[in-house]
Short mmCIF file of C-alpha atoms in Angstrom, two decimals:
data_model
loop_
_atom_site.label_atom_id
_atom_site.label_comp_id
_atom_site.label_asym_id
_atom_site.label_seq_id
_atom_site.Cartn_x
_atom_site.Cartn_y
_atom_site.Cartn_z
CA MET R 4 0.31 0.00 -0.14
CA ILE R 5 2.98 2.28 1.17
CA HIS R 6 4.36 1.99 -2.46
CA LEU R 7 1.12 2.49 -4.03
CA HIS R 8 0.48 5.57 -1.85
CA SER R 9 4.24 6.55 -2.89
CA THR R 10 3.27 6.84 -6.92
CA LEU R 11 -0.27 8.01 -6.70
CA ARG R 12 1.24 11.24 -5.33
CA TRP R 13 2.83 12.09 -8.33
CA ALA R 14 -0.38 12.06 -10.05
CA VAL R 15 -2.14 14.52 -7.24
CA ILE R 16 0.87 16.84 -7.85
CA ILE R 17 0.44 16.76 -11.90
CA LEU R 18 -3.57 17.62 -11.67
CA ALA R 19 -2.83 19.79 -8.85
CA LEU R 20 -0.40 21.55 -11.35
CA LEU R 21 -2.60 21.27 -14.31
CA THR R 22 -5.85 22.46 -12.30
CA LEU R 23 -3.73 25.43 -11.12
CA VAL R 24 -2.42 26.31 -14.57
CA LYS R 25 -5.78 26.14 -15.94
CA SER R 26 -7.13 28.22 -14.05
CA TYR R 27 -5.03 30.94 -13.72
CA VAL R 28 -4.75 30.94 -17.69
CA ALA R 29 -8.92 31.25 -17.72
CA MET R 30 -8.49 33.90 -14.98
CA SER R 31 -5.26 35.97 -16.80
CA LYS R 32 -7.71 35.86 -20.25
CA ARG R 33 -11.16 36.73 -18.29
CA LYS R 34 -12.60 33.49 -20.40
CA SER R 35 -16.27 32.61 -19.38
CA TRP R 36 -16.89 29.41 -17.21
CA GLU R 37 -17.53 26.64 -19.40
CA ALA R 38 -18.73 23.45 -17.83
CA LYS R 39 -15.47 21.49 -19.05
CA ASP R 40 -13.44 23.87 -16.34
CA LYS R 41 -13.95 22.00 -13.70
CA LYS R 42 -12.54 18.90 -14.44
CA PRO R 43 -9.46 19.62 -13.35
CA ALA R 44 -10.74 20.21 -10.19
CA LEU R 45 -12.67 17.59 -10.02
CA PHE R 46 -9.90 15.52 -11.26
CA PHE R 47 -7.74 16.79 -8.80
CA MET R 48 -9.87 16.30 -6.00
CA ILE R 49 -10.65 12.25 -6.84
CA SER R 50 -6.85 11.68 -6.92
CA MET R 51 -7.13 13.07 -3.38
CA ASP R 52 -9.69 11.15 -2.20
CA ILE R 53 -8.18 8.61 -3.29
CA GLN R 54 -4.89 9.17 -1.57
CA LEU R 55 -6.64 9.82 1.86
CA LEU R 56 -8.62 6.61 1.12
CA ILE R 57 -5.10 4.37 0.93
CA VAL R 58 -3.99 6.87 4.14
CA LEU R 59 -6.99 5.59 6.49
CA ILE R 60 -5.79 2.06 5.62
CA LEU R 61 -2.05 2.59 6.14
CA TYR R 62 -2.96 4.42 9.40
CA PHE R 63 -5.19 2.13 10.90
CA THR R 64 -2.76 -0.79 9.56
CA GLY R 65 0.57 0.34 9.19
CA ALA R 66 3.67 0.53 11.55
CA TRP R 67 3.88 4.63 11.56
CA GLY R 68 -0.01 5.65 12.48
CA LEU R 69 -2.60 4.44 15.11
CA LYS R 70 -0.35 0.81 16.16
CA ASN R 71 2.87 3.39 16.57
CA ILE R 72 0.73 5.42 19.16
CA GLN R 73 -0.63 2.51 20.81
CA ASN R 74 2.60 1.00 21.48
CA ALA R 75 4.34 3.96 22.26
CA GLY R 76 2.15 6.56 23.78
CA MET R 77 1.65 9.96 22.44
CA GLY R 78 3.95 11.40 24.74
CA THR R 79 6.99 9.59 23.00
CA VAL R 80 5.80 9.58 19.36
CA MET R 81 5.43 13.28 19.84
CA LYS R 82 9.20 13.39 20.85
CA ASP R 83 10.31 11.60 18.16
CA PRO R 84 10.50 13.45 15.07
CA VAL R 85 10.19 10.38 12.50
CA GLY R 86 7.40 9.30 14.33
CA ARG R 87 5.27 12.84 15.29
CA PHE R 88 5.74 13.66 11.39
CA TYR R 89 3.81 10.12 10.15
CA ALA R 90 1.42 9.91 13.37
CA VAL R 91 0.65 13.28 12.90
CA GLU R 92 2.43 16.37 11.13
CA HIS R 93 2.13 14.06 7.47
CA LEU R 94 -1.33 13.06 8.37
CA VAL R 95 -3.16 16.57 9.42
CA GLY R 96 -0.99 18.89 6.70
CA MET R 97 -2.53 16.06 4.14
CA LEU R 98 -6.14 16.30 5.69
CA LEU R 99 -6.12 20.31 5.56
CA ALA R 100 -5.43 20.01 1.58
CA VAL R 101 -7.95 17.31 1.14
CA VAL R 102 -10.11 19.89 2.29
CA CYS R 103 -8.55 22.83 0.21
CA ALA R 104 -9.16 20.48 -2.81
CA HIS R 105 -12.88 20.09 -1.96
CA ILE R 106 -13.01 23.68 -1.61
CA ALA R 107 -11.94 24.47 -4.65
CA TYR R 108 -13.36 22.06 -6.75
CA ALA R 109 -17.20 23.20 -4.61
CA PHE R 110 -16.82 26.86 -6.32
CA THR R 111 -17.14 25.15 -9.72
CA LYS R 112 -20.58 24.30 -8.74
CA LYS R 113 -21.17 28.31 -7.45
CA SER R 114 -23.16 30.85 -9.40
CA ILE R 115 -20.71 33.30 -8.99
CA ASP R 116 -18.76 36.08 -11.63
CA ASP R 117 -16.15 33.37 -13.95
CA GLN R 118 -13.28 35.25 -12.78
CA VAL R 119 -14.02 35.07 -8.94
CA LYS R 120 -14.62 31.39 -9.55
CA TYR R 121 -10.99 30.88 -11.55
CA LYS R 122 -9.57 32.69 -8.42
CA LYS R 123 -11.18 30.67 -6.10
CA ILE R 124 -10.40 27.76 -7.56
CA PHE R 125 -6.48 28.77 -8.20
CA ARG R 126 -5.95 30.28 -4.21
CA PHE R 127 -7.53 27.06 -3.01
CA THR R 128 -5.63 24.44 -5.43
CA LEU R 129 -2.59 26.41 -4.19
CA LEU R 130 -3.13 26.42 -0.87
CA SER R 131 -3.77 23.02 -1.44
CA ILE R 132 -0.42 21.94 -3.48
CA ILE R 133 1.98 24.29 -0.66
CA LEU R 134 0.34 22.10 1.88
CA ILE R 135 0.74 18.50 -0.26
CA LEU R 136 4.39 19.93 -1.03
CA LEU R 137 5.32 20.42 3.11
CA SER R 138 3.68 16.75 3.94
CA ILE R 139 5.36 14.82 1.88
CA PRO R 140 8.61 12.72 3.04
CA TRP R 141 11.17 14.04 0.28
CA PRO R 142 14.00 12.42 0.29
CA PHE R 143 16.13 15.01 1.47
CA ARG R 144 14.30 15.39 4.60
CA GLU R 145 16.85 13.97 6.70
CA GLY R 146 15.14 11.02 8.82
CA LEU R 147 12.11 11.14 7.39
CA GLY R 148 13.06 10.37 3.42
CA ARG R 149 11.49 8.20 1.30
CA ALA R 150 12.31 7.70 -2.39
CA LEU R 151 11.14 9.71 -5.22
CA PHE R 152 10.07 6.76 -7.27
CA PRO R 153 9.14 3.58 -4.78
CA GLY R 154 11.58 0.68 -5.54
CA MET R 155 14.35 3.13 -5.88
#
């Protein structure tokens, strides 16, 4: 499951960037809203939801989630930077990113000015991708790092 989760992060990042670019270009060109314009935000949100389901499985069955907290105790986990990252920081950061992705998509369904819609989608997707990038255990993060691609 961890390999699937690590691999799918690339789909999430690509879909977030696609949503950002599409909404920014539409905003810049003062484009009017079309139904097809919500697809990037929809696919980004769906990819985030799939990741969330995988994370819930990992959190409740994997070594770094709930089992770690139960075995070591919350005080011990919070004192260990790696344990804290996987049991709390990564989870909270990504949950906030999922919420932002849902908010961004929710604006695709609102009856508001087209430019305001693009701007809101852009801002919430940008906030989501920032949270994602801050919460990923990149290889350069000492003690936390995971390979860019699983199996490497």
